[in-house]
Amino acid sequence: MMKKANIKLLKKSLARLLRKEALKKGRFVLSSGKISNYYLDGRVITLTAEGAYLVVSIILEMIKGRDIQAIGGPTLGADPIVGAIAAISHLRNLKLKTFIVRKAAKGHGTQRQIEGPALNKKDKVILVDDVATTGKAILEAKEALANIGITAKDAIVIVDRQEGASENLRRAGLRLKAIFKIRELGIKKS
């Protein structure tokens, strides 16, 4: 089990990376359609070795001791997180399946919307994403899982922008946990 001091160090390093590399100031239209005076590009972090390691180490600590069979989430924010979880969980001898949820089923090949090892209806899954604003992408992933008989009850994001995601997910039966809430990074909501 990782010591709390180690988790604090991991979070401190991740916060530094997020502020230095992922935070952009300006005028941005978010995927939710909202206008913001900042953009937090989580993929800039999760697509680096250090960032992926930090994010996944924290997430695996957050789920430690829970009976979870699979972790996945909406493309594109979850893609690098899920890939890193697959590799690091294997190194730690954890039996976790990972998956990616497409926006829509492919029109060719297997025509699946959910990519990865087959999920079972009894699997307990957690959804992940890099940043949550309204939670729309996570809600769409939850719906895609429900369409194949899988119930997701929890979601984890790197950053909750605190613009309605937690409330929207709660109404849909999902608990949202964030490694950071936006205010913890010293960023004022737009």
Tab-separated table of N, CA, C and O in Angstrom, residues 100-106 111-115 140 144 147:
chain	number	residue	atom	x	y	z
A	100	ILE	N	-12.183	1.267	-24.396
A	100	ILE	CA	-12.410	2.602	-24.947
A	100	ILE	C	-13.828	2.635	-25.500
A	100	ILE	O	-14.259	1.689	-26.176
A	101	VAL	N	-14.540	3.725	-25.247
A	101	VAL	CA	-15.893	3.886	-25.773
A	101	VAL	C	-15.858	4.916	-26.898
A	101	VAL	O	-15.514	6.074	-26.686
A	102	ARG	N	-16.191	4.449	-28.100
A	102	ARG	CA	-16.275	5.346	-29.259
A	102	ARG	C	-17.540	6.198	-29.154
A	102	ARG	O	-18.495	5.809	-28.501
A	103	LYS	N	-17.547	7.310	-29.876
A	103	LYS	CA	-18.754	8.144	-29.911
A	103	LYS	C	-19.917	7.400	-30.564
A	103	LYS	O	-21.060	7.588	-30.197
A	104	ALA	N	-19.595	6.551	-31.528
A	104	ALA	CA	-20.610	5.734	-32.205
A	104	ALA	C	-19.946	4.436	-32.643
A	104	ALA	O	-18.724	4.375	-32.791
A	105	ALA	N	-20.762	3.430	-32.846
A	105	ALA	CA	-20.236	2.139	-33.312
A	105	ALA	C	-19.587	2.303	-34.678
A	105	ALA	O	-20.033	3.116	-35.500
A	106	LYS	N	-18.525	1.535	-34.914
A	106	LYS	CA	-17.877	1.541	-36.227
A	106	LYS	C	-18.852	1.022	-37.274
A	106	LYS	O	-19.675	0.162	-36.987
A	111	GLN	N	-17.898	-3.592	-35.876
A	111	GLN	CA	-18.997	-2.646	-35.679
A	111	GLN	C	-19.310	-2.421	-34.207
A	111	GLN	O	-20.457	-2.248	-33.811
A	112	ARG	N	-18.255	-2.381	-33.386
A	112	ARG	CA	-18.439	-2.181	-31.951
A	112	ARG	C	-18.273	-0.722	-31.574
A	112	ARG	O	-17.505	0.006	-32.196
A	113	GLN	N	-18.963	-0.332	-30.536
A	113	GLN	CA	-18.781	0.997	-29.967
A	113	GLN	C	-17.785	0.935	-28.812
A	113	GLN	O	-17.095	1.898	-28.546
A	114	ILE	N	-17.720	-0.225	-28.166
A	114	ILE	CA	-16.813	-0.404	-27.040
A	114	ILE	C	-15.693	-1.334	-27.476
A	114	ILE	O	-15.928	-2.478	-27.836
A	115	GLU	N	-14.471	-0.804	-27.444
A	115	GLU	CA	-13.300	-1.547	-27.897
A	115	GLU	C	-12.506	-2.059	-26.702
A	115	GLU	O	-12.369	-1.369	-25.699
A	140	GLU	N	-22.286	9.766	-21.984
A	140	GLU	CA	-22.451	9.012	-23.235
A	140	GLU	C	-21.775	7.642	-23.134
A	140	GLU	O	-22.307	6.648	-23.625
A	144	ALA	N	-23.536	3.929	-23.436
A	144	ALA	CA	-23.050	2.878	-24.335
A	144	ALA	C	-22.853	1.575	-23.574
A	144	ALA	O	-23.178	0.493	-24.071
A	147	ASN	N	-26.157	-0.044	-22.806
A	147	ASN	CA	-26.728	-0.698	-23.993
A	147	ASN	C	-26.269	-2.137	-24.153
A	147	ASN	O	-26.910	-2.918	-24.861
